[in-house]
Coordinates of C-alpha atoms in Angstrom, one line a residue:
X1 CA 10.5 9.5 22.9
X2 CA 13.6 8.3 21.0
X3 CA 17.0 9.5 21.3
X4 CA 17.2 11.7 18.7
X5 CA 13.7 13.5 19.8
X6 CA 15.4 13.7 23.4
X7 CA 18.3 15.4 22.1
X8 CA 17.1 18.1 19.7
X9 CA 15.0 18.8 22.8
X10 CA 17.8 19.2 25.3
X11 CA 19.7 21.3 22.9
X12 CA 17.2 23.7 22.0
X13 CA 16.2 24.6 25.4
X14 CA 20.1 24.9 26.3
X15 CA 19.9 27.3 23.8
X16 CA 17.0 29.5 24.5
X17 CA 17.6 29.7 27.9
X18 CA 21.3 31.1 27.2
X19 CA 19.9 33.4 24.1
X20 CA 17.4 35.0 26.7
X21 CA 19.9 36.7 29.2
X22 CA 21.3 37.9 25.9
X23 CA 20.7 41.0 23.6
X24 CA 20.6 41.3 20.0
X25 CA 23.1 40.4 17.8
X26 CA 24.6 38.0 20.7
X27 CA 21.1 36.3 20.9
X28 CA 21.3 35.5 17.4
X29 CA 25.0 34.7 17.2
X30 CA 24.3 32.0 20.5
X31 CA 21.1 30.6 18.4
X32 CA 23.5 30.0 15.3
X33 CA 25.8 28.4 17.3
X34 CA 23.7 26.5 19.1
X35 CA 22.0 25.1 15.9
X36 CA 25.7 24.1 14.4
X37 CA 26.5 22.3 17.6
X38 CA 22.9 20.6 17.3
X39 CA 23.6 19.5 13.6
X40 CA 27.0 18.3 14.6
X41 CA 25.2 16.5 17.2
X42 CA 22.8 15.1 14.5
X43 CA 25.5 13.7 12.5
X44 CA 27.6 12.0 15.1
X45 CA 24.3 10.3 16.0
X46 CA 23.8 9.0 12.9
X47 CA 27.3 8.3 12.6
X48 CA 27.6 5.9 15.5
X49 CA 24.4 4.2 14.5
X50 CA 26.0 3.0 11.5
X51 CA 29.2 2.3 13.1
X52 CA 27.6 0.0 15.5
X53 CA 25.3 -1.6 12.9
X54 CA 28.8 -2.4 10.8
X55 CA 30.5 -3.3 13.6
X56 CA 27.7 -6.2 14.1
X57 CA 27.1 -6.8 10.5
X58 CA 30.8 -7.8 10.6
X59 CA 29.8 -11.1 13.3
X60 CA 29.1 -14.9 11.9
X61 CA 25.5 -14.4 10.8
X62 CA 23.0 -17.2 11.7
X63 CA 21.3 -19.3 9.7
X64 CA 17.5 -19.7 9.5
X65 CA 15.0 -22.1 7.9
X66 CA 12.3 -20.6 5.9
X67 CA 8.8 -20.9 7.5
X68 CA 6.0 -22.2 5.0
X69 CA 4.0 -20.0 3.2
X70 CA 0.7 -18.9 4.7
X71 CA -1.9 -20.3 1.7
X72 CA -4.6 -18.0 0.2
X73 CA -8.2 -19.7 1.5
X74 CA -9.9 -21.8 -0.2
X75 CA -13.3 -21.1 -1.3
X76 CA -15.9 -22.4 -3.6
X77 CA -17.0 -19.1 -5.2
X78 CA -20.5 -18.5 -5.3
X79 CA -21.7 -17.8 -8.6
X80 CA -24.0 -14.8 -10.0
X81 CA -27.4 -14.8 -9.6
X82 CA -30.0 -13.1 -12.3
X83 CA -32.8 -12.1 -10.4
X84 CA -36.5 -13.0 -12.3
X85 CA -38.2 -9.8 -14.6
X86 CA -41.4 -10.1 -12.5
X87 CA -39.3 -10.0 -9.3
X88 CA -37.3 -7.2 -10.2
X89 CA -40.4 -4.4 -9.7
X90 CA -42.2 -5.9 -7.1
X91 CA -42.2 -3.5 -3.6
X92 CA -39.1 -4.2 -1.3
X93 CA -40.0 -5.0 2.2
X94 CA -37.8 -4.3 5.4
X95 CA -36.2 -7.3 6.9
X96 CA -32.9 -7.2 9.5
X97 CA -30.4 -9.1 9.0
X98 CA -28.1 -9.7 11.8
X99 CA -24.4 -10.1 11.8
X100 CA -22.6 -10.7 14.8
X101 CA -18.9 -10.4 13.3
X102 CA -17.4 -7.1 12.5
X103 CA -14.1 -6.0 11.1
X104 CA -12.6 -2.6 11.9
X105 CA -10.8 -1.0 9.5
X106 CA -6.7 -0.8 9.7
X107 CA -5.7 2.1 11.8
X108 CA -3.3 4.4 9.4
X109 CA 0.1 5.1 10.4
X110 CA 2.7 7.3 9.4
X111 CA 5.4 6.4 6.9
X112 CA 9.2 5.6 8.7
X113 CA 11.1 7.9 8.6
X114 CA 15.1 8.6 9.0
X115 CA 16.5 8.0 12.4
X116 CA 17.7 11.7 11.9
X117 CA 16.1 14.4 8.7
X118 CA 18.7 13.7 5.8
X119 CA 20.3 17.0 5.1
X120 CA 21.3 17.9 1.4
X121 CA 25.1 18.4 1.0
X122 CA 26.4 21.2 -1.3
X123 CA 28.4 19.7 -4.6
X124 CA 30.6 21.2 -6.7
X125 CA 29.6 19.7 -9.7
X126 CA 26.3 18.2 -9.5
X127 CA 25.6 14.2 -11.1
X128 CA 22.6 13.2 -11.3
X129 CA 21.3 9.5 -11.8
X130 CA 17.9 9.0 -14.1
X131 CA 15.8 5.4 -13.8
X132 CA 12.4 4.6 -14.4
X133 CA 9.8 2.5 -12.5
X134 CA 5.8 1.2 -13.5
X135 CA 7.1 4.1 -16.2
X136 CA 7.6 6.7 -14.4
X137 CA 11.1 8.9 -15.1
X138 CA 12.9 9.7 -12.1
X139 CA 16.0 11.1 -11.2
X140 CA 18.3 11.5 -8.2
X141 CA 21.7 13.1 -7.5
X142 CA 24.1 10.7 -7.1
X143 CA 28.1 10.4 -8.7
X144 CA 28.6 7.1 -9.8
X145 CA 32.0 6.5 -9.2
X146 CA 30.8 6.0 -5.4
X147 CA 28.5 2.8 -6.4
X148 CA 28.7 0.0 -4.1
X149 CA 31.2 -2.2 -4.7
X150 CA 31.7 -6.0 -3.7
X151 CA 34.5 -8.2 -3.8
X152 CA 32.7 -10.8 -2.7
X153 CA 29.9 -11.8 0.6
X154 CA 31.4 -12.7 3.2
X155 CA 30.4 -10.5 6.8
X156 CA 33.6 -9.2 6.8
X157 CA 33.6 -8.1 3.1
X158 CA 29.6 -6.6 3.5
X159 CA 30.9 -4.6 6.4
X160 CA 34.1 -3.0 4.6
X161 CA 31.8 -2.2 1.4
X162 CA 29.0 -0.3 3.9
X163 CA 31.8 1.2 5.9
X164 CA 32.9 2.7 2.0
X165 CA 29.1 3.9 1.5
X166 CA 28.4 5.2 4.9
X167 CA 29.1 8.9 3.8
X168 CA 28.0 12.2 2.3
X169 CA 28.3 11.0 -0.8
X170 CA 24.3 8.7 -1.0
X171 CA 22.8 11.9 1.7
X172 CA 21.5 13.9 -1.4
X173 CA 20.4 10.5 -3.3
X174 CA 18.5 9.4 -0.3
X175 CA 17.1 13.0 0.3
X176 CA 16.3 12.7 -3.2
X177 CA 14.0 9.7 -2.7
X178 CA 12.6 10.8 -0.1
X179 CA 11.2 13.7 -1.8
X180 CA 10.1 11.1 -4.5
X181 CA 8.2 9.0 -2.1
X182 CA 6.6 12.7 -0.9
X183 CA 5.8 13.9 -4.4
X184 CA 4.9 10.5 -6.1
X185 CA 2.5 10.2 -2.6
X186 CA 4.0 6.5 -3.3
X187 CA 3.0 4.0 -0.7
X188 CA 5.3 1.9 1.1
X189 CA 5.1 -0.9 -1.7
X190 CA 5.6 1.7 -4.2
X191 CA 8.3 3.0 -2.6
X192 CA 10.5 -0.2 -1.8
X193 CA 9.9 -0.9 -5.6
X194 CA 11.1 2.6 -6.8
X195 CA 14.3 1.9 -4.6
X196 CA 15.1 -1.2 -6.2
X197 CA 14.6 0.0 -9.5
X198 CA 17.2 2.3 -8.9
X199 CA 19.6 0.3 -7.7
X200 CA 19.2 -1.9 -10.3
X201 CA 19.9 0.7 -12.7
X202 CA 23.1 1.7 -10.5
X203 CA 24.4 -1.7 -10.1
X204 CA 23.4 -4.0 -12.3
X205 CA 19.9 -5.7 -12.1
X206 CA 20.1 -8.7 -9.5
X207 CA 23.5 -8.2 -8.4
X208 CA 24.8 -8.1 -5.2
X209 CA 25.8 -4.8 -5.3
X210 CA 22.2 -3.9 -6.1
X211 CA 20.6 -5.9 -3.2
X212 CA 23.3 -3.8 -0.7
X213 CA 22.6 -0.7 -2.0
X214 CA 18.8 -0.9 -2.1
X215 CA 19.5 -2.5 1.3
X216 CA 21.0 0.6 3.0
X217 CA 18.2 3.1 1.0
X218 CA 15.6 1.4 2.6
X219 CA 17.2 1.5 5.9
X220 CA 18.4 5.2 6.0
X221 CA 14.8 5.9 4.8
X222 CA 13.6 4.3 7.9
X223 CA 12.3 0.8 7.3
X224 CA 13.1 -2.2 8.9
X225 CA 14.7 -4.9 6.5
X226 CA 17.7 -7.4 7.0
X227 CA 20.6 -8.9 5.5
X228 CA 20.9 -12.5 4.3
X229 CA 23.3 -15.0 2.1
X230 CA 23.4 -17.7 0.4
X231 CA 26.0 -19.5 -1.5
X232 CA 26.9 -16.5 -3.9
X233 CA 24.0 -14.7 -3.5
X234 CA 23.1 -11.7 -1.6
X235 CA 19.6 -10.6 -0.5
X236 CA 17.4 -7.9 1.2
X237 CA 14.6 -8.6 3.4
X238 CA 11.9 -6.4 4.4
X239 CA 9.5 -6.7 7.3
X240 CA 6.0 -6.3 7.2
X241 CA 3.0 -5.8 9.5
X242 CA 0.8 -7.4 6.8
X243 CA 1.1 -11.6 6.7
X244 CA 1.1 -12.0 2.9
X245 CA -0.4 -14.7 1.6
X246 CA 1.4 -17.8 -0.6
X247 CA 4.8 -16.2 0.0
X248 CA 7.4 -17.9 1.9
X249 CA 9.0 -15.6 5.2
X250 CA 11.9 -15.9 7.5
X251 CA 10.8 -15.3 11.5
X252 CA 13.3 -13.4 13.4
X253 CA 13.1 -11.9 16.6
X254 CA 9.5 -12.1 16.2
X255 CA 9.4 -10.1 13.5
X256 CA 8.7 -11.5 10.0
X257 CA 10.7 -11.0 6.7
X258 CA 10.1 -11.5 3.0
X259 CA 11.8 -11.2 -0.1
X260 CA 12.0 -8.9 -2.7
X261 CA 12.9 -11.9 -5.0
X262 CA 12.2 -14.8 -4.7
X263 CA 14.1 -16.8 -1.9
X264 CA 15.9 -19.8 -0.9
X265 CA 14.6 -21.9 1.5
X266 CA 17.9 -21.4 4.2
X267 CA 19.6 -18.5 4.9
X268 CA 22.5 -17.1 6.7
X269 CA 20.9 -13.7 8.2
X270 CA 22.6 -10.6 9.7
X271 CA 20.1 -9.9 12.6
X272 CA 21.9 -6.3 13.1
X273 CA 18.7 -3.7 14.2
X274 CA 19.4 0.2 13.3
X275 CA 17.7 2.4 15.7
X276 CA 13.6 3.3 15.0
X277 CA 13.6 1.2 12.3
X278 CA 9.4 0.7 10.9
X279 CA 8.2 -2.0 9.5
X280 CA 6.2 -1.3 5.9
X281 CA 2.5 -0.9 5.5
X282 CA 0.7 -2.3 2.5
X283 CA -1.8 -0.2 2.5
X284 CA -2.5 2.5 0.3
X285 CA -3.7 5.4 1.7
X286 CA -3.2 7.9 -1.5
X287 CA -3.7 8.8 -5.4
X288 CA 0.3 7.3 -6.7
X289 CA 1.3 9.7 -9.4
X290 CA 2.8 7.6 -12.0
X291 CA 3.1 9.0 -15.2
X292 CA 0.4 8.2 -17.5
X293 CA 0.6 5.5 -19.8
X294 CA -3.4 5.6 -20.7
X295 CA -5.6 2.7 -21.5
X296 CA -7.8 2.4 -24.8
X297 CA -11.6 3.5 -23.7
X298 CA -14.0 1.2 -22.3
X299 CA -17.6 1.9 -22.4
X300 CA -19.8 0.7 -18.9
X301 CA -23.4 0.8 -19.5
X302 CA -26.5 0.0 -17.5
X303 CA -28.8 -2.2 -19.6
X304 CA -31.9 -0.8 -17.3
X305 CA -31.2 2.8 -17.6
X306 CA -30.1 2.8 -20.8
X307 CA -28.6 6.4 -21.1
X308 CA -26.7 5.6 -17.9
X309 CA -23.0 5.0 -19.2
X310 CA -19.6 6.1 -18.7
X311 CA -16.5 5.9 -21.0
X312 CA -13.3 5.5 -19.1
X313 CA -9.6 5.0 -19.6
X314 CA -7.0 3.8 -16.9
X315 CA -3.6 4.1 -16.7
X316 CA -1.8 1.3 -17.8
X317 CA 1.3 1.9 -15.4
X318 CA -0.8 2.0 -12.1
X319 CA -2.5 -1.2 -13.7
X320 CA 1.3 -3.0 -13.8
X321 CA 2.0 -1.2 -10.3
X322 CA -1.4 -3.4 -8.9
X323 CA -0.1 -6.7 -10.5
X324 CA 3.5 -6.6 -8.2
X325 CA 0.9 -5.7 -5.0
X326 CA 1.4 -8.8 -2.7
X327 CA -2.3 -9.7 -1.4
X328 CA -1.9 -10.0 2.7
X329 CA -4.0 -9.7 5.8
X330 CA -3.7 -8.3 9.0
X331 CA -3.5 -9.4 12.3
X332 CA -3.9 -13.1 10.9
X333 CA -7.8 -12.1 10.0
X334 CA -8.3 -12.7 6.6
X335 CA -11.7 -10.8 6.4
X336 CA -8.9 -7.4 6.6
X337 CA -7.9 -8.2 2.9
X338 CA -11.2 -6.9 1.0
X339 CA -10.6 -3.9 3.6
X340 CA -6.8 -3.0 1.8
X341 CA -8.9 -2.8 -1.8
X342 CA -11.7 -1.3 -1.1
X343 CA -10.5 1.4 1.2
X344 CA -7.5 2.6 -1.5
X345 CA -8.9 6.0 -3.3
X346 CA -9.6 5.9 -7.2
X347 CA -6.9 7.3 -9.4
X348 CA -7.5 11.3 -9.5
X349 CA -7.4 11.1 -13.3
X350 CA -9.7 7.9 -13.3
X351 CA -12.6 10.2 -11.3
X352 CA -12.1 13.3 -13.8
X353 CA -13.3 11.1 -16.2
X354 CA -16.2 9.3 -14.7
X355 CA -17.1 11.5 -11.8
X356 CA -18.5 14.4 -13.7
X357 CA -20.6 12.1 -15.9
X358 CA -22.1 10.5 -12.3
X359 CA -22.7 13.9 -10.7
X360 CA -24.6 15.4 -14.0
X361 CA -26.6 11.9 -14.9
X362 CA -27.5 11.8 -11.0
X363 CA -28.7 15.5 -10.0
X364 CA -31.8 15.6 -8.5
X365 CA -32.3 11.8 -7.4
X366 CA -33.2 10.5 -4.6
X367 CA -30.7 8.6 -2.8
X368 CA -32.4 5.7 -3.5
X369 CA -32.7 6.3 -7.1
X370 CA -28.8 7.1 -7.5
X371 CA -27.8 4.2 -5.7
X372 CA -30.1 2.0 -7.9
X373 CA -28.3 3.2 -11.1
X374 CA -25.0 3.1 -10.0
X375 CA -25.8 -0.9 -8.8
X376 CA -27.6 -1.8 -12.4
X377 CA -24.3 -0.2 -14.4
X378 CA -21.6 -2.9 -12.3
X379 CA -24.2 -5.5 -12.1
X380 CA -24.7 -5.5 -16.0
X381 CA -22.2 -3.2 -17.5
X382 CA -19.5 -5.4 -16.7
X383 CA -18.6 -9.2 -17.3
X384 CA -18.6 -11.4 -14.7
X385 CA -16.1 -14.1 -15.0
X386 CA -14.8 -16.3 -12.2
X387 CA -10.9 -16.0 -10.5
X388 CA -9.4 -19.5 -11.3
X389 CA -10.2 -19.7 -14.8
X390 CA -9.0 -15.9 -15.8
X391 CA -6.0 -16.2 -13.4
X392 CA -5.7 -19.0 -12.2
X393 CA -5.8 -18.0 -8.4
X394 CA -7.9 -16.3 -6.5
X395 CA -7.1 -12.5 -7.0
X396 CA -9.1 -9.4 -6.1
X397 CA -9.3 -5.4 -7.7
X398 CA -8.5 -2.5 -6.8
X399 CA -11.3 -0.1 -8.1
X400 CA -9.8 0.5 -11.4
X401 CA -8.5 -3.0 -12.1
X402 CA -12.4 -3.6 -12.4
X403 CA -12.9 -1.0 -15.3
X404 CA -9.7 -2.2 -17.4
X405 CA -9.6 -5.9 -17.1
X406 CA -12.6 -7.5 -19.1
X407 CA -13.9 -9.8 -16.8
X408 CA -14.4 -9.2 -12.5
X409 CA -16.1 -11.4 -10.1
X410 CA -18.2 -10.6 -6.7
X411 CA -16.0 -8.8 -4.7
X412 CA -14.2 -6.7 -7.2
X413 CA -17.8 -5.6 -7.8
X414 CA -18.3 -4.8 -4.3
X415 CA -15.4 -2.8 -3.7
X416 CA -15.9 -0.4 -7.2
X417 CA -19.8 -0.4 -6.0
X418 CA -18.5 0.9 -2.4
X419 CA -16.0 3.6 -3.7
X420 CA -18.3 4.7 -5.6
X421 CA -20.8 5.5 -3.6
X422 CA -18.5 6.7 -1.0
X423 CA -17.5 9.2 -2.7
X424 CA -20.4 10.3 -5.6
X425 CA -23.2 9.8 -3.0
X426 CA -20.8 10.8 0.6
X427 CA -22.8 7.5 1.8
X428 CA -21.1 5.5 4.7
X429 CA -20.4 1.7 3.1
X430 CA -19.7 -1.7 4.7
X431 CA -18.6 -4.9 2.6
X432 CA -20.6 -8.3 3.6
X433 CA -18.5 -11.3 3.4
X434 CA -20.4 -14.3 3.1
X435 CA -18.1 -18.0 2.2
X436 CA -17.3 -17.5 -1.2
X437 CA -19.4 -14.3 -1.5
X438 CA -18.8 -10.3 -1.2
X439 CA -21.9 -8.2 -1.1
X440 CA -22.5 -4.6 0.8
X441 CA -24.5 -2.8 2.3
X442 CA -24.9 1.6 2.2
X443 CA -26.1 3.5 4.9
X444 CA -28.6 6.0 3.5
X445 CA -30.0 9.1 5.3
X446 CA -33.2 8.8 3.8
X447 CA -35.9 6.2 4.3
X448 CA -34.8 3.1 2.1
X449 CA -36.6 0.2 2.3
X450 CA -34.7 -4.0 1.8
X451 CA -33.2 -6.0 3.7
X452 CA -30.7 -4.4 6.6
X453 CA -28.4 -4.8 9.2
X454 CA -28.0 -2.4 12.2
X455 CA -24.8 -1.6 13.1
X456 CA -23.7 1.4 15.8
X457 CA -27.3 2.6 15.3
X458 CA -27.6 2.8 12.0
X459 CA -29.1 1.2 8.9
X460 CA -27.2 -0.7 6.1
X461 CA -29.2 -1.8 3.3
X462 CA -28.1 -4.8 1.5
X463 CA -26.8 -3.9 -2.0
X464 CA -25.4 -6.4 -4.0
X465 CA -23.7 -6.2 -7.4
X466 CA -23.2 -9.6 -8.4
X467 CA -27.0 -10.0 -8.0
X468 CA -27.8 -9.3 -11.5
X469 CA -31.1 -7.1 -11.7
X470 CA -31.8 -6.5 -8.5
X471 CA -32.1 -3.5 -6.5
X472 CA -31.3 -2.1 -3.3
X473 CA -32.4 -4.2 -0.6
X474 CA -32.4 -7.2 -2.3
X475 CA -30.0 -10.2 -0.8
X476 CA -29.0 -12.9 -3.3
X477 CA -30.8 -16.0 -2.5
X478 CA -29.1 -19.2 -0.2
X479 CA -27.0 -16.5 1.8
X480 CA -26.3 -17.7 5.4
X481 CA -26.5 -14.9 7.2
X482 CA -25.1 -16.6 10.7
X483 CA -21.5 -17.2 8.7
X484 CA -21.7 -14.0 7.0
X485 CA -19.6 -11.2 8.8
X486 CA -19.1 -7.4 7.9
X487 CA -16.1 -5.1 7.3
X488 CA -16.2 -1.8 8.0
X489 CA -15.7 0.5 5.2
X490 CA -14.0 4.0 5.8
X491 CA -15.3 7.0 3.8

């Protein structure tokens, strides 16, 4: 229980237990007063947390030596298969397959939140600031004439500036974004980028004024981040419980720290705490409302079921939002990364299109029969094309990165394949990870026939979309099945 949890629980019972040997009016007159004293209470709190983080921002910070990037594996992809006409027809036999490794899915947490609720503070005349981000309009009350200002970075400087901005003055902007992260549903990533795009627009794009303010946003909302120098140059750092991959980090405390820019490889850091302080998720556990900036359409057919199509358009701005998402892991495990993409829901306006379409082209199927379709239309309605030569890197999909780019390789064909059937069919899904290779694996409740692995008690039948032509049940051929390892899908 944290301080400010202990103390709204004090005060209320203080205050119910004097209401009750009152009557009427006085009951209600002793609550009211009782709630001013606890929002006084509330604000001092908040108060001296910032006075003691100033009063330690204002110390010699320390300098610290970047640690190395942790590199993206190496793999030698695996590349597709076309399975034979006269194999494609012939009766599928049941074979187990056995797996020993198996990766859980990340446990969701709540977002941070504000050492205290922000409070909105009546104005007399109301200013309002209005930015964009991945093209979305936004807006936020907030008087200009109190923007951050730096003369200068030294500690002693940085403290006097926060001491200026410590006030009523940001409450309404931060409440603001906060409502903003609420509304938009906008993930921790989108929500650090929303922050800096406003302070950009308030202070100047790259500035050090910028890099404070977005600084003490992220911090009032919650979020653990730090302070750091160089030369001329100040810089925010936000912690993560993700390791993310190719991008270089600063340890501290234990806790690690990257950069919202790119970062020098030495820096002087303020190692100054603020009380419940979180450190950001990457995953995405919601449909982001951007505004719509909408895709030309794209026709998917399946070449075996020839009717069997869907014509889809994807906004463009969720598209850019994907390309600033840093790829990471969890718990040093890299098989968590397919997890991240595959278990983030399809844009809303993505499955209006295509989800009707599904639903009336699959009535009456089998499960076996739906499942088949659905694997024929990724396995030939889309281009396979391998990572390094499109991008140069390895880089996987999110679902709907899959039905804009042109080209896709194995595993951002698994994880479309899997959230689609997760949520067309309500068929349990795991992702099979094999060294250069992503296949999956459905768990029907009907009698389905293939090859299979067991896991809690139930059956997963192999499905794999990068296995061009073949069906349910069918694994692609030269698969090692003792260095393959599963991960867990959630509906």
């Amino acid at each position: 229980m944290n301080r400010f949890t202990l103390l709204l629980g004090m005060v209320l019972c203080m205050a119910q237990g004097h209401a009750q040997g009152l009557g009427g009016k006085q009951a209600h007159s002793a609550l009211d007063e009782f709630r001013k004293a606890v929002r006084q209470d509330f604000e001092n709190f908040r108060q001296q947390c910032m006075e003691e983080y100033i009063d330690f921002v204002k110390n010699p910070w320390q300098a610290f030596e970047e640690t190395k990037p942790v590199p993206m594996p190496k793999e030698e992809p695996v590349p597709p298969v076309v399975m034979p006409q006269d194999d494609q027809d012939k009766p599928i036999k049941d074979k187990p397959v056995v797996i020993e490794e198996v990766i859980e899915p990340a446990p969701v947490e709540p977002q941070p939140q504000p050492v205290q609720p922000i409070k909105e503070v009546p104005v007399v005349e109301e200013k309002t600031v209005d930015f964009t981000f991945f093209g979305t309009p936004a807006k936020v009350r907030f008087d200009t004439i109190h923007k951050v200002v730096l003369n200068g970075i030294s500690e002693a400087e940085i403290a006097k500036s926060l001491r200026n901005i410590v006030s009523k003055d940001y409450d309404n902007m931060i409440f603001d974004c906060l409502a903003l992260r609420k509304n938009l549903n906008l993930s921790d990533w989108g929500y650090i980028q929303m922050l800096k795009a406003l302070s950009d627009r308030v202070c100047g794009k790259g500035s050090n004024e910028s890099a404070l303010m977005l600084a003490y946003l992220y911090m009032q909302s919650g979020y653990k981040m730090r302070m750091a120098i160089d030369g001329n140059k100040l810089y925010m750092l936000y912690a993560s419980k993700h390791q993310i991959f190719n991008q270089a980090s600063f340890g501290i405390n234990g806790d690690v720290f990257y950069g919202v820019e790119e970062l020098p490889s030495r820096l002087y850091i303020c190692q100054a705490a603020y009380p419940n302080e979180k450190e950001m998720s990457l995953l995405i556990n919601g449909d982001q409302r951007f505004a719509e900036n909408i895709s030309p359409k794209r026709t998917v057919s399946s070449q075996k079921f020839r009717d069997f199509k869907i014509a889809v358009s994807v906004n463009k701005n969720l598209i850019d939002f994907y390309t600033t998402y840093p790829t990471s892991m969890i718990d040093d495990d890299f098989m968590t990364r397919w997890g991240m993409y595959a278990n983030t829901p399809l844009d809303k306006k993505v499955k209006d299109q295509i989800y009707p379409t599904f639903r009336s082209s699959l009535k009456g199927l089998s499960q076996l029969e739906a499942a088949n379709r659905l694997l024929n239309l990724i396995q030939t309605g889309l281009v396979y094309e391998y990572d390094n030569k499109v991008w140069g890197r390895d880089r996987a999909f999110f679902a709907e990165e899959s039905l804009f780019y042109p080209y896709c390789d194995c595993e951002d064909r698994a994880i479309l394949y899997t959230r689609i059937v997760r949520d067309i069919l309500g068929l349990d899904c795991i992702l099979i990870y094999y060294p250069g290779h992503l296949a999956a694996a459905v768990a029907f409740t009907e009698e389905v026939r293939g090859d299979y692995i067991m896991l809690n008690n139930r059956k997963f039948v192999v499905t794999d979309p990068t296995y061009i032509g073949a069906p349910v049940g069918a694994t692609m051929p030269d698969m090692d099945n003792k260095t393959a390892k599963v991960i867990i899908l959630k509906r």
